Amino acid sequence: MENGSVAAIKPPGVTKITFLVMMGVAGCGKSTLGIAVAQALGWSFIEGDDLHPAKNIAKMAGGTPLNDDDRATWLASLREKMDTYRQIGQPAVVACSALKQKYRDMLDGPDLLYVYLRGSKATIRKRLDARAGHFMGPDMLQSQFDILEEPTGALVLDIEKNPQQLIGEILMAIELPNYQVGMVGLGVMGRNLAQNLQNHGWSVIGFDPAIDQAIVPTLRLASSPAELVASLQTPRKVFVMVPAGESVDEAIKGLLPALSAGDVIIDGGNTHFKDTQRRTEELSKQGILLIGSGVSGGESGALHGPSLMPGGNPNAWPLAQSMFESIAAKTSHGEACVSWMGKGGAGHYVKMVHNAIEYAMMQLTAEIYDLLHRGLGTNNTQVAAAFKQWNQGRLHGYLIELTAQVLTKQDPFTGGHLVDVIADQAAQKGTGKWASQDALDLAVAVPILNAGVEARILSANRELRGMLAKAYPNTTNSSNYSPTLDQIEEALYAAFLLAYAQGMEQIRAASSEYGWEINLANAVSVWRAGCIIRADILELLVQALQQPQSDRHLLLAPIIQSTLNSCSSSLRAVVSGGIERSIPMPAFASAIASFDSVRSATLPANLIQAQRDAFGAHTYQRVDIPGTFHSEW
Amino acid sequence: MENGSVAAIKPPGVTKITFLVMMGVAGCGKSTLGIAVAQALGWSFIEGDDLHPAKNIAKMAGGTPLNDDDRATWLASLREKMDTYRQIGQPAVVACSALKQKYRDMLDGPDLLYVYLRGSKATIRKRLDARAGHFMGPDMLQSQFDILEEPTGALVLDIEKNPQQLIGEILMAIELPNYQVGMVGLGVMGRNLAQNLQNHGWSVIGFDPAIDQAIVPTLRLASSPAELVASLQTPRKVFVMVPAGESVDEAIKGLLPALSAGDVIIDGGNTHFKDTQRRTEELSKQGILLIGSGVSGGESGALHGPSLMPGGNPNAWPLAQSMFESIAAKTSHGEACVSWMGKGGAGHYVKMVHNAIEYAMMQLTAEIYDLLHRGLGTNNTQVAAAFKQWNQGRLHGYLIELTAQVLTKQDPFTGGHLVDVIADQAAQKGTGKWASQDALDLAVAVPILNAGVEARILSANRELRGMLAKAYPNTTNSSNYSPTLDQIEEALYAAFLLAYAQGMEQIRAASSEYGWEINLANAVSVWRAGCIIRADILELLVQALQQPQSDRHLLLAPIIQSTLNSCSSSLRAVVSGGIERSIPMPAFASAIASFDSVRSATLPANLIQAQRDAFGAHTYQRVDIPGTFHSEW
């Protein structure tokens, strides 16, 4: 019976033990071991003796053994408490002597396992002698052995073994699972990622107090972070998929007590890279290896293969790499869209810039839609057709395809185009804003990316826009020069290229400033599938990054030069065409203005420096003589 | 002699006491009182007894009185130490018995005042009996009285009085000044502000360890923050004019021990408003009232009248208002350019946005210069003439005037125009960047202000621009439509107006978010003189703020409507003219794009919301049916 396998112990059909009842005579270690087991499992602990009514305690303290009636009252209270736990789904370890079968019958249930702590009278005598403050004196031990009926169907343990051994035997007996990955946070992203892991053969255990089994029928759920951790193979790997910010700190705090040095936590949320920097450092002091990973592709990507941008503690990567590679999106050549971005916040930084590029690309497509639709009178179907056609060429990519698709979608309420009844107020979640703010700190100019964020802000107040539209009626002449569809394609291609390039240069500057050594080609490569900004244009960028001078600036790569030089006059024409028709094209305007700025050998900043020196003695440099100068103006 | 006035005590021609020598027999309180006085003055303290050679100490410990030879060695050491202090300009309080005139002669100097602590033998006997650990036993007291020669020309104090009284008499005797304002930090801004205060009749004492008297000949300098504080009338008012950041915390830390509840600290640097929020709160817990004040106008403004934007602890304002008003710039109608902006960081916030508007206006003038000079081939003299002419009209303002001025300045090295040899790399100090970053947090769109910051970043890398200029040669056609000078004037006026309006709306949003209740008209009004963005256009804004609907948005004010409606086609033409000539006009492009955005009753953000819902189930609102919707696309 001892060390009996769980198959022999667990009643057939029972998949989950909710109660472990530690039983045996006084002094066998029910409470001590019970508390340790509860801790290991993250379960509650119920001290049966606490439920004795006062009269029982008085009787025992007076040296009188309890009779069966006394025990019946007590066991009924315990049973009641356990039923309460059952109702809320809270598993518990119970310490209760349960010496006779009829006592045990009062507590029994299909989700309960008795753990009988067996020891010789001599061993227990010795333990009781060493113990102080217990209300049952050692002289009552004999009466306990007298009434003890050893259980059947219980897990029997030899109390001579050390506690760690005993805990191990208990965890084995209740078939505590041996999962490969933990998933904390089972919102759509978390559960889709869990499903993706399962689809690739990884065994996953999940935890989320807000999610019940019905929502994730194929996922084993732990009752606590500690149980989740206890159910994982070591070194453990736990994904945290909760909203960025304090929730991540809370989730990590919940996991920490149960984790061991060498375990890996993966934060797959849209966390600010500075938080990831901080957490990587803090956790490494405790030997815990954090990965902060960008996960791109939305709900569908999480399920079918996201683009993954991991960074953090470099020691974590060898432990997690195969898992990341198996769940990542694959390119048409079968390459996994995942690469180690660098230490600290590198992964979340790349994801943040990815999102800023995404904002910019969406805004650029929206401006083209506005120019065609409102500016040139093209209807939705025709605009969709243009995007569809462009998607056959070098603009081929997810956002172009998606734009064609959403423009043709019918509205079930009105029968017209759905896009026409959608409120023109774009929402944002923060990553685009963070990217703009950090670009300012780094002194990197990313005007197209900023325009994407600003345009969403500008769109927010519809009512005010309605009032201002009345105050400022459109008086522009619509008979102006109209750009052709080919020119618009060239303009959009150039603007996309410039937006990517600005994002890449921001990543380069951040990598240098924060010491991450990010390989830009790796960043571009992982965006080729799974994520929203995937597009053929990325192949051009990969190529460009192999060309001379691209290590200095992407726009210096010959392949980018020839592309932009052939498209820039169309870009110019399209922006002018928009401005002349009062079509707001902030992202396109930023594209041409920043392009013309960086390719201007001279800029009028000399006037600004002159002004600054004239009013504030801020000094200036000269182009012809080295040094710092100040003039009396 | 007792309580003798300083006129009677101080040698003629001596303006500053460097040493106070506390003298008298053992037990009279030389060290105790000396230390307290040193603390009150922020001076050093020298314990004369510490300089006795070992043999003197042994003699005294053995009960043998010192002879004159013993004392001569000792006093020579003390004299040497005092001379060292003299050399570095460090004032000190010295404790030294100096019982005989010939001893005193050994130490004397024109910058030294003896403070004789006179007491009866009985009083001193009692004190010595109560004292332990001193190497001079009470039995030697009689020998001290025997050789004591009471001094002439000294300040004589009665040791029966309480220490606070005695300290007060000493401070009075050395004529410790009674200034109205303290100025900590005497860089150009600090000393010009001090001079401005003096010019308006305020008595000022300064402190800056890095500045010596030769640089500020008319300013009394304290030797320490404590001496500065001790020299001020209460409630004290201390300006802190040091670089923003940790230096401000350091300066405040230096002042705090000497300040009392109700005193006012004024931080007049370009401090981040969040630091001012924090410091206002922290200091108020100690009863210290912080004013964080924007000070605009550069060096010249500080001297002749700056525009002042105070905020912080509202209880400070009644104490500082008259001072602020007397030193502030005055409008042509004599109104002082200062108003209380609001609590906490309100003042520094308004100054930060002021700087962002300044960046934008400078960039807008630079773009016009570039369009005229590089785009249309107008030479510097002609461009200057245009600005000069514009300055006669509604564009009249400091930056327009300054632009005309700097464009005509001759270069002493080349004989050409100075502006032509100034390197076209604009520097920045941080406030513009902070404004853009906070606008993003507030979700306020300020694209023209952002463009001002971005343009400076874009200008920074001259070498890269040179390389990119070769990679992307200009192929645009210069035979395009050329905007006229009148159109350019209208465009510049409209762009200035839009830049001010964006800044005002940012202040409005911040005031609402942070609970400051800033009166926008006050902010505009204080910019009418003294500061760099002063211009006639502000009168238009003041007027606009009194008009209906301006509380909703500045662009809704009828006077702004009529102005912008008459200028917008020129704005449009100028931007197109620039784009077609490859002249980068990022601030102008942002002006027209953001203007067209906010006056668009519909924007293509509906497409963005459709895209977001299609790839991420982010949901959307409809224009026709209330609620939140999600579609399967």
Coordinates of C-alpha atoms in Angstrom, one line a residue, chain A residues 41-42 89-91 181-187 190-191 194 204-212 216 219-229 231-232 238-242 250-252 254-255:
Chain A
L41 CA 0.7 23.4 -4.0
G42 CA -0.4 27.0 -3.4
G89 CA -13.2 25.7 -6.0
Q90 CA -10.5 26.3 -3.4
P91 CA -8.4 23.2 -2.9
V181 CA 5.0 25.9 -20.1
G182 CA 2.8 28.0 -17.7
M183 CA 0.5 30.7 -19.0
V184 CA -0.6 33.4 -16.5
G185 CA -3.3 35.6 -17.9
L186 CA -5.8 33.9 -20.1
G187 CA -7.4 36.8 -22.0
G190 CA -3.0 34.5 -23.4
R191 CA -5.4 31.7 -24.3
A194 CA -1.6 28.7 -25.0
V204 CA 0.6 24.0 -21.0
I205 CA -0.9 24.8 -17.7
G206 CA -2.8 28.1 -17.3
F207 CA -3.8 30.4 -14.5
D208 CA -6.2 33.2 -14.5
P209 CA -8.6 33.8 -11.6
A210 CA -11.0 35.5 -13.9
I211 CA -11.2 32.7 -16.4
D212 CA -13.0 29.4 -15.8
V216 CA -10.5 27.1 -22.0
L219 CA -6.3 23.8 -21.0
R220 CA -5.5 22.4 -17.5
L221 CA -6.0 25.3 -15.0
A222 CA -4.0 25.7 -11.8
S223 CA -5.8 27.0 -8.8
S224 CA -3.0 29.4 -7.8
P225 CA 0.3 30.8 -9.2
A226 CA 2.1 28.4 -6.8
E227 CA 0.2 25.4 -8.1
L228 CA 1.1 26.5 -11.6
V229 CA 4.7 26.8 -10.7
S231 CA 3.3 21.8 -12.0
L232 CA 6.1 22.8 -14.3
V238 CA 6.0 30.9 -17.5
F239 CA 4.4 33.4 -19.9
V240 CA 2.7 36.4 -18.3
M241 CA 0.0 37.8 -20.6
V242 CA -1.6 40.5 -18.6
E250 CA 1.5 41.8 -9.5
A251 CA 1.7 38.7 -11.6
I252 CA 5.4 38.4 -11.1
G254 CA 2.5 36.1 -7.3
L255 CA 4.9 33.7 -9.0

